[in-house]
Amino acid sequence: MDVDCEGCAGCCVDWHALAPGIEDPEREGERQPLDASTNFVPLERDEVRAMLAAGHGDALRPRLWTIDGAETTAGDADSASAEAADRPDAPVEVDGYPLAGIRGRPVFYVGLRKPPKPVAPAGRDEAVWLPTCTFLDPETLQCRIHDSELYPNACAAYPGFNLLLDQPTECERVEESGGGKRLLDDEPPADPPGVGLGPQALGAKLFAHPEPESLTGRIERLANGNGTRADRRAFVTVAASSSPGTLAVSEDWRERAREEFDAGDSWVSGSIDEWTELEGGDAAPTLGEQVEVERGAPDTPGWE
């Protein structure tokens, strides 16, 4: 596997608005993401914990899915426990949304937030405001944590799992849109890093919220793009306290995660707020210096 990433960042930016004819595989099938973002990067439990320990809790957000046309389990403890044994994969209804679930618990990923940034991805020349990964330098289109222990396995492996499953890659979609040759070698890696699909993902990358009744109001806000810090916290702390291979949640770890989330105040927090305020103004990628680096974000090396 070999890719040319310079001037691309197609897997880090919601760039499909620049090429409306490009397919969005995340919108196919019976399970539809509750949010409107593309190129979602799921983090593993230990990666969620590492982000919290680094003070980057505000960089994290959940992804849930809806399943239309399926009979649901009510999102309360009594109904969930009564019906889960007979229909362990029945959707769980919260705020009127039939959420993908397991044994009465809504399932979710935790990934990275995408504030608006002025970027010119996918081989484009002109910068525009687009939802962009928290950790992407808008000027160099390089990841600020690429060479750190925080760099997610899902990013390091990309597009390895796609190639192993013979699925289209974002590299090829960029090529299709006229963004230059990106996938230079499509030989899949023998052993990409990270947790793959299957039962082993439960509690390690795919999490289940144990208290669906506590999510009333939160799901509606998340679906409308108005999720609050408290809404994100409710899911991030469950992910950090989950146990791989099971539905178990450690209350000790959950309380620790809450404390770390509440105490988190890295450069990420202020930069997301400022990017949101600046959206629609001068689309200058050099704003990354003011908004991120001056708050303590690590520099990127640029392209040789």
Tab-separated table of N, CA and C in Angstrom, residues 77-205:
chain	number	residue	atom	x	y	z
A	77	ALA	N	-35.022	1.474	31.098
A	77	ALA	CA	-34.376	0.282	31.630
A	77	ALA	C	-35.310	-0.920	31.683
A	78	ASP	N	-36.555	-0.725	32.145
A	78	ASP	CA	-37.473	-1.853	32.285
A	78	ASP	C	-37.811	-2.474	30.934
A	79	SER	N	-38.150	-1.643	29.957
A	79	SER	CA	-38.500	-2.153	28.634
A	79	SER	C	-37.308	-2.817	27.976
A	80	ALA	N	-36.141	-2.205	28.134
A	80	ALA	CA	-34.947	-2.746	27.498
A	80	ALA	C	-34.623	-4.126	28.035
A	81	SER	N	-34.664	-4.292	29.358
A	81	SER	CA	-34.315	-5.582	29.933
A	81	SER	C	-35.350	-6.639	29.591
A	82	ALA	N	-36.611	-6.249	29.472
A	82	ALA	CA	-37.672	-7.206	29.176
A	82	ALA	C	-37.584	-7.739	27.758
A	83	GLU	N	-37.164	-6.891	26.816
A	83	GLU	CA	-37.202	-7.279	25.410
A	83	GLU	C	-35.851	-7.694	24.845
A	84	ALA	N	-34.763	-7.306	25.512
A	84	ALA	CA	-33.443	-7.523	24.939
A	84	ALA	C	-33.113	-8.996	24.766
A	85	ALA	N	-33.610	-9.846	25.671
A	85	ALA	CA	-33.287	-11.265	25.570
A	85	ALA	C	-33.862	-11.872	24.298
A	86	ASP	N	-35.056	-11.437	23.904
A	86	ASP	CA	-35.691	-11.974	22.706
A	86	ASP	C	-35.151	-11.336	21.436
A	87	ARG	N	-34.830	-10.052	21.494
A	87	ARG	CA	-34.352	-9.338	20.303
A	87	ARG	C	-33.096	-8.541	20.668
A	88	PRO	N	-31.956	-9.217	20.807
A	88	PRO	CA	-30.751	-8.533	21.297
A	88	PRO	C	-30.251	-7.413	20.403
A	89	ASP	N	-30.601	-7.458	19.108
A	89	ASP	CA	-30.127	-6.397	18.218
A	89	ASP	C	-31.240	-5.427	17.827
A	90	ALA	N	-32.340	-5.424	18.575
A	90	ALA	CA	-33.448	-4.520	18.263
A	90	ALA	C	-33.024	-3.072	18.467
A	91	PRO	N	-33.448	-2.167	17.571
A	91	PRO	CA	-33.153	-0.745	17.764
A	91	PRO	C	-33.757	-0.237	19.074
A	92	VAL	N	-33.127	0.773	19.634
A	92	VAL	CA	-33.579	1.380	20.881
A	92	VAL	C	-34.114	2.774	20.564
A	93	GLU	N	-35.357	3.040	20.917
A	93	GLU	CA	-35.950	4.337	20.582
A	93	GLU	C	-35.654	5.376	21.661
A	94	VAL	N	-35.022	6.465	21.241
A	94	VAL	CA	-34.760	7.606	22.119
A	94	VAL	C	-35.071	8.875	21.335
A	95	ASP	N	-35.829	9.766	21.912
A	95	ASP	CA	-36.219	11.019	21.248
A	95	ASP	C	-36.874	10.772	19.888
A	96	GLY	N	-37.522	9.604	19.741
A	96	GLY	CA	-38.187	9.287	18.486
A	96	GLY	C	-37.285	8.692	17.427
A	97	TYR	N	-36.012	8.500	17.738
A	97	TYR	CA	-35.065	7.935	16.775
A	97	TYR	C	-34.839	6.453	17.069
A	98	PRO	N	-34.991	5.575	16.058
A	98	PRO	CA	-34.705	4.155	16.249
A	98	PRO	C	-33.197	3.920	16.142
A	99	LEU	N	-32.518	3.855	17.258
A	99	LEU	CA	-31.060	3.775	17.284
A	99	LEU	C	-30.581	2.332	17.246
A	100	ALA	N	-29.543	2.078	16.456
A	100	ALA	CA	-28.925	0.757	16.456
A	100	ALA	C	-28.482	0.426	17.875
A	101	GLY	N	-28.767	-0.799	18.299
A	101	GLY	CA	-28.446	-1.148	19.676
A	101	GLY	C	-28.137	-2.617	19.849
A	102	ILE	N	-27.714	-2.939	21.050
A	102	ILE	CA	-27.487	-4.327	21.419
A	102	ILE	C	-27.968	-4.516	22.855
A	103	ARG	N	-28.865	-5.471	23.027
A	103	ARG	CA	-29.449	-5.777	24.333
A	103	ARG	C	-29.983	-4.525	25.046
A	104	GLY	N	-30.710	-3.716	24.277
A	104	GLY	CA	-31.360	-2.548	24.850
A	104	GLY	C	-30.463	-1.352	25.065
A	105	ARG	N	-29.229	-1.420	24.566
A	105	ARG	CA	-28.291	-0.309	24.745
A	105	ARG	C	-27.925	0.282	23.383
A	106	PRO	N	-28.058	1.580	23.198
A	106	PRO	CA	-27.627	2.185	21.932
A	106	PRO	C	-26.119	2.013	21.750
A	107	VAL	N	-25.711	1.616	20.553
A	107	VAL	CA	-24.282	1.452	20.281
A	107	VAL	C	-23.751	2.702	19.580
A	108	PHE	N	-22.454	2.938	19.749
A	108	PHE	CA	-21.870	4.153	19.185
A	108	PHE	C	-20.359	4.011	19.048
A	109	TYR	N	-19.815	4.832	18.187
A	109	TYR	CA	-18.380	5.054	18.092
A	109	TYR	C	-18.047	6.360	18.811
A	110	VAL	N	-16.760	6.542	19.096
A	110	VAL	CA	-16.247	7.854	19.484
A	110	VAL	C	-15.176	8.228	18.476
A	111	GLY	N	-15.298	9.421	17.909
A	111	GLY	CA	-14.328	9.884	16.921
A	111	GLY	C	-13.922	11.317	17.184
A	112	LEU	N	-13.365	11.954	16.170
A	112	LEU	CA	-12.816	13.300	16.306
A	112	LEU	C	-13.767	14.350	15.735
A	113	ARG	N	-13.883	15.454	16.433
A	113	ARG	CA	-14.740	16.549	15.964
A	113	ARG	C	-14.110	17.239	14.759
A	114	LYS	N	-14.971	17.878	13.981
A	114	LYS	CA	-14.521	18.588	12.781
A	114	LYS	C	-15.064	20.019	12.784
A	115	PRO	N	-14.334	20.933	13.396
A	115	PRO	CA	-14.749	22.331	13.321
A	115	PRO	C	-14.523	22.874	11.917
A	116	PRO	N	-15.190	23.952	11.539
A	116	PRO	CA	-14.940	24.547	10.221
A	116	PRO	C	-13.548	25.170	10.171
A	117	LYS	N	-12.824	24.900	9.083
A	117	LYS	CA	-11.506	25.503	8.880
A	117	LYS	C	-11.372	25.910	7.414
A	118	PRO	N	-10.522	26.895	7.125
A	118	PRO	CA	-10.272	27.278	5.730
A	118	PRO	C	-9.218	26.360	5.124
A	119	VAL	N	-9.633	25.476	4.226
A	119	VAL	CA	-8.730	24.468	3.669
A	119	VAL	C	-8.927	24.345	2.156
A	120	ALA	N	-7.894	23.826	1.507
A	120	ALA	CA	-7.967	23.539	0.066
A	120	ALA	C	-7.593	22.075	-0.126
A	121	PRO	N	-8.508	21.138	0.192
A	121	PRO	CA	-8.196	19.715	0.147
A	121	PRO	C	-8.374	19.110	-1.239
A	122	ALA	N	-8.039	17.834	-1.326
A	122	ALA	CA	-8.313	17.036	-2.529
A	122	ALA	C	-7.763	17.677	-3.795
A	123	GLY	N	-6.567	18.273	-3.679
A	123	GLY	CA	-5.910	18.843	-4.848
A	123	GLY	C	-6.471	20.168	-5.313
A	124	ARG	N	-7.336	20.797	-4.512
A	124	ARG	CA	-7.908	22.090	-4.908
A	124	ARG	C	-6.904	23.223	-4.693
A	125	ASP	N	-7.099	24.322	-5.422
A	125	ASP	CA	-6.216	25.484	-5.301
A	125	ASP	C	-6.760	26.535	-4.342
A	126	GLU	N	-8.088	26.675	-4.303
A	126	GLU	CA	-8.704	27.740	-3.499
A	126	GLU	C	-9.225	27.180	-2.184
A	127	ALA	N	-8.907	27.883	-1.105
A	127	ALA	CA	-9.378	27.466	0.211
A	127	ALA	C	-10.833	27.868	0.425
A	128	VAL	N	-11.580	26.983	1.064
A	128	VAL	CA	-12.966	27.257	1.450
A	128	VAL	C	-13.169	26.731	2.867
A	129	TRP	N	-14.237	27.174	3.492
A	129	TRP	CA	-14.544	26.702	4.840
A	129	TRP	C	-15.227	25.338	4.761
A	130	LEU	N	-14.606	24.339	5.390
A	130	LEU	CA	-15.149	22.988	5.394
A	130	LEU	C	-14.931	22.347	6.766
A	131	PRO	N	-15.828	21.436	7.177
A	131	PRO	CA	-15.594	20.686	8.414
A	131	PRO	C	-14.290	19.895	8.293
A	132	THR	N	-13.394	20.120	9.237
A	132	THR	CA	-12.029	19.607	9.138
A	132	THR	C	-11.596	19.024	10.480
A	133	CYS	N	-10.873	17.930	10.443
A	133	CYS	CA	-10.424	17.287	11.676
A	133	CYS	C	-9.750	18.291	12.607
A	134	THR	N	-10.071	18.190	13.872
A	134	THR	CA	-9.499	19.057	14.895
A	134	THR	C	-7.984	19.152	14.788
A	135	PHE	N	-7.341	18.039	14.457
A	135	PHE	CA	-5.882	17.979	14.504
A	135	PHE	C	-5.208	18.282	13.166
A	136	LEU	N	-5.962	18.646	12.149
A	136	LEU	CA	-5.360	18.926	10.845
A	136	LEU	C	-4.913	20.382	10.757
A	137	ASP	N	-3.661	20.589	10.382
A	137	ASP	CA	-3.139	21.928	10.111
A	137	ASP	C	-3.757	22.399	8.796
A	138	PRO	N	-4.547	23.470	8.796
A	138	PRO	CA	-5.233	23.877	7.564
A	138	PRO	C	-4.292	24.379	6.475
A	139	GLU	N	-3.073	24.765	6.853
A	139	GLU	CA	-2.136	25.287	5.859
A	139	GLU	C	-1.362	24.172	5.167
A	140	THR	N	-0.762	23.268	5.938
A	140	THR	CA	0.032	22.188	5.331
A	140	THR	C	-0.813	20.965	4.997
A	141	LEU	N	-2.023	20.895	5.551
A	141	LEU	CA	-2.883	19.708	5.424
A	141	LEU	C	-2.169	18.473	5.961
A	142	GLN	N	-1.460	18.661	7.064
A	142	GLN	CA	-0.810	17.561	7.768
A	142	GLN	C	-1.380	17.462	9.178
A	143	CYS	N	-1.303	16.260	9.730
A	143	CYS	CA	-1.844	16.020	11.063
A	143	CYS	C	-0.863	16.500	12.132
A	144	ARG	N	-1.372	17.228	13.098
A	144	ARG	CA	-0.519	17.756	14.161
A	144	ARG	C	-0.080	16.684	15.153
A	145	ILE	N	-0.728	15.532	15.167
A	145	ILE	CA	-0.349	14.469	16.104
A	145	ILE	C	0.161	13.233	15.373
A	146	HIS	N	0.546	13.399	14.104
A	146	HIS	CA	0.931	12.251	13.282
A	146	HIS	C	2.063	11.445	13.902
A	147	ASP	N	3.053	12.112	14.451
A	147	ASP	CA	4.219	11.416	14.992
A	147	ASP	C	4.146	11.243	16.502
A	148	SER	N	2.955	11.314	17.057
A	148	SER	CA	2.811	11.168	18.505
A	148	SER	C	2.068	9.880	18.844
A	149	GLU	N	2.054	9.560	20.132
A	149	GLU	CA	1.346	8.367	20.592
A	149	GLU	C	-0.168	8.520	20.499
A	150	LEU	N	-0.641	9.735	20.260
A	150	LEU	CA	-2.082	9.971	20.156
A	150	LEU	C	-2.631	9.665	18.766
A	151	TYR	N	-1.762	9.449	17.793
A	151	TYR	CA	-2.219	9.231	16.414
A	151	TYR	C	-3.069	7.968	16.342
A	152	PRO	N	-4.334	8.071	15.906
A	152	PRO	CA	-5.235	6.913	15.932
A	152	PRO	C	-4.810	5.795	14.981
A	153	ASN	N	-5.040	4.562	15.416
A	153	ASN	CA	-4.762	3.413	14.554
A	153	ASN	C	-5.575	3.472	13.269
A	154	ALA	N	-6.815	3.960	13.361
A	154	ALA	CA	-7.663	4.028	12.164
A	154	ALA	C	-7.046	4.929	11.110
A	155	CYS	N	-6.357	5.980	11.542
A	155	CYS	CA	-5.685	6.879	10.596
A	155	CYS	C	-4.414	6.233	10.062
A	156	ALA	N	-3.655	5.599	10.962
A	156	ALA	CA	-2.407	4.961	10.548
A	156	ALA	C	-2.660	3.829	9.558
A	157	ALA	N	-3.784	3.139	9.712
A	157	ALA	CA	-4.088	1.988	8.859
A	157	ALA	C	-4.698	2.380	7.523
A	158	TYR	N	-5.270	3.587	7.438
A	158	TYR	CA	-6.037	3.963	6.243
A	158	TYR	C	-5.145	4.066	5.009
A	159	PRO	N	-5.606	3.538	3.856
A	159	PRO	CA	-6.890	2.860	3.597
A	159	PRO	C	-6.794	1.335	3.657
A	160	GLY	N	-5.955	0.827	4.563
A	160	GLY	CA	-5.676	-0.601	4.605
A	160	GLY	C	-6.885	-1.496	4.727
A	161	PHE	N	-7.790	-1.182	5.664
A	161	PHE	CA	-8.966	-2.036	5.847
A	161	PHE	C	-9.881	-1.984	4.621
A	162	ASN	N	-9.984	-0.817	3.992
A	162	ASN	CA	-10.780	-0.719	2.760
A	162	ASN	C	-10.233	-1.653	1.696
A	163	LEU	N	-8.916	-1.656	1.546
A	163	LEU	CA	-8.293	-2.503	0.530
A	163	LEU	C	-8.464	-3.979	0.865
A	164	LEU	N	-8.341	-4.329	2.140
A	164	LEU	CA	-8.529	-5.722	2.545
A	164	LEU	C	-9.947	-6.201	2.254
A	165	LEU	N	-10.922	-5.301	2.404
A	165	LEU	CA	-12.332	-5.644	2.179
A	165	LEU	C	-12.781	-5.358	0.756
A	166	ASP	N	-11.833	-4.938	-0.084
A	166	ASP	CA	-12.120	-4.608	-1.484
A	166	ASP	C	-13.201	-3.541	-1.581
A	167	GLN	N	-13.071	-2.509	-0.740
A	167	GLN	CA	-14.005	-1.393	-0.737
A	167	GLN	C	-13.325	-0.143	-1.293
A	168	PRO	N	-14.070	0.740	-1.964
A	168	PRO	CA	-13.470	1.974	-2.484
A	168	PRO	C	-12.836	2.793	-1.360
A	169	THR	N	-11.801	3.522	-1.702
A	169	THR	CA	-11.099	4.352	-0.729
A	169	THR	C	-11.349	5.832	-1.001
A	170	GLU	N	-11.098	6.648	0.010
A	170	GLU	CA	-11.229	8.088	-0.186
A	170	GLU	C	-10.172	8.572	-1.174
A	171	CYS	N	-9.038	7.890	-1.212
A	171	CYS	CA	-7.990	8.228	-2.184
A	171	CYS	C	-8.543	8.144	-3.610
A	172	GLU	N	-9.288	7.091	-3.886
A	172	GLU	CA	-9.846	6.908	-5.225
A	172	GLU	C	-10.954	7.919	-5.514
A	173	ARG	N	-11.698	8.303	-4.485
A	173	ARG	CA	-12.739	9.316	-4.698
A	173	ARG	C	-12.109	10.665	-5.029
A	174	VAL	N	-10.992	10.970	-4.381
A	174	VAL	CA	-10.277	12.205	-4.711
A	174	VAL	C	-9.785	12.151	-6.153
A	175	GLU	N	-9.254	11.013	-6.559
A	175	GLU	CA	-8.807	10.851	-7.949
A	175	GLU	C	-9.974	11.062	-8.909
A	176	GLU	N	-11.113	10.468	-8.570
A	176	GLU	CA	-12.301	10.575	-9.425
A	176	GLU	C	-12.761	12.022	-9.573
A	177	SER	N	-12.526	12.818	-8.538
A	177	SER	CA	-12.965	14.215	-8.564
A	177	SER	C	-11.957	15.137	-9.236
A	178	GLY	N	-10.848	14.566	-9.714
A	178	GLY	CA	-9.832	15.384	-10.370
A	178	GLY	C	-8.752	15.884	-9.444
A	179	GLY	N	-8.586	15.221	-8.307
A	179	GLY	CA	-7.620	15.669	-7.310
A	179	GLY	C	-6.251	15.050	-7.413
A	180	GLY	N	-5.922	14.472	-8.579
A	180	GLY	CA	-4.589	13.908	-8.773
A	180	GLY	C	-4.510	12.447	-8.381
A	181	LYS	N	-3.390	11.814	-8.722
A	181	LYS	CA	-3.167	10.407	-8.409
A	181	LYS	C	-2.817	10.267	-6.935
A	182	ARG	N	-3.589	9.495	-6.202
A	182	ARG	CA	-3.406	9.388	-4.757
A	182	ARG	C	-3.069	7.976	-4.291
A	183	LEU	N	-3.772	6.988	-4.817
A	183	LEU	CA	-3.510	5.603	-4.419
A	183	LEU	C	-2.466	5.032	-5.366
A	184	LEU	N	-1.213	5.036	-4.932
A	184	LEU	CA	-0.109	4.638	-5.800
A	184	LEU	C	0.081	3.131	-5.842
A	185	ASP	N	-0.297	2.445	-4.773
A	185	ASP	CA	-0.168	0.990	-4.700
A	185	ASP	C	-1.345	0.467	-3.889
A	186	ASP	N	-2.204	-0.343	-4.526
A	186	ASP	CA	-3.413	-0.815	-3.847
A	186	ASP	C	-3.263	-2.215	-3.262
A	187	GLU	N	-2.030	-2.674	-3.057
A	187	GLU	CA	-1.815	-3.966	-2.402
A	187	GLU	C	-2.150	-3.810	-0.923
A	188	PRO	N	-3.146	-4.545	-0.413
A	188	PRO	CA	-3.541	-4.354	0.985
A	188	PRO	C	-2.448	-4.798	1.946
A	189	PRO	N	-2.329	-4.147	3.098
A	189	PRO	CA	-1.329	-4.551	4.090
A	189	PRO	C	-1.691	-5.899	4.689
A	190	ALA	N	-0.684	-6.648	5.079
A	190	ALA	CA	-0.932	-7.973	5.634
A	190	ALA	C	-1.590	-7.892	7.005
A	191	ASP	N	-1.215	-6.903	7.798
A	191	ASP	CA	-1.717	-6.819	9.168
A	191	ASP	C	-1.828	-5.359	9.598
A	192	PRO	N	-2.882	-4.656	9.152
A	192	PRO	CA	-3.022	-3.247	9.533
A	192	PRO	C	-3.219	-3.103	11.035
A	193	PRO	N	-2.737	-2.005	11.628
A	193	PRO	CA	-2.862	-1.830	13.075
A	193	PRO	C	-4.291	-1.559	13.501
A	194	GLY	N	-4.566	-1.887	14.755
A	194	GLY	CA	-5.854	-1.525	15.318
A	194	GLY	C	-6.866	-2.646	15.334
A	195	VAL	N	-8.025	-2.348	15.904
A	195	VAL	CA	-9.126	-3.294	16.033
A	195	VAL	C	-9.954	-3.284	14.761
A	196	GLY	N	-10.183	-4.465	14.193
A	196	GLY	CA	-10.985	-4.560	12.987
A	196	GLY	C	-12.456	-4.716	13.314
A	197	LEU	N	-13.185	-5.326	12.389
A	197	LEU	CA	-14.608	-5.547	12.588
A	197	LEU	C	-14.840	-6.877	13.290
A	198	GLY	N	-16.063	-7.124	13.711
A	198	GLY	CA	-16.392	-8.391	14.333
A	198	GLY	C	-16.625	-8.260	15.825
A	199	PRO	N	-16.879	-9.390	16.503
A	199	PRO	CA	-17.202	-9.362	17.935
A	199	PRO	C	-16.128	-8.696	18.786
A	200	GLN	N	-14.866	-8.776	18.344
A	200	GLN	CA	-13.793	-8.194	19.145
A	200	GLN	C	-13.884	-6.677	19.249
A	201	ALA	N	-14.678	-6.063	18.379
A	201	ALA	CA	-14.797	-4.601	18.405
A	201	ALA	C	-15.656	-4.108	19.568
A	202	LEU	N	-16.561	-4.957	20.081
A	202	LEU	CA	-17.456	-4.535	21.158
A	202	LEU	C	-16.652	-4.184	22.406
A	203	GLY	N	-16.863	-2.997	22.914
A	203	GLY	CA	-16.151	-2.552	24.101
A	203	GLY	C	-14.741	-2.081	23.832
A	204	ALA	N	-14.247	-2.332	22.621
A	204	ALA	CA	-12.898	-1.908	22.245
A	204	ALA	C	-12.927	-0.772	21.238
A	205	LYS	N	-13.936	-0.770	20.372
A	205	LYS	CA	-14.106	0.308	19.396
A	205	LYS	C	-15.584	0.653	19.204
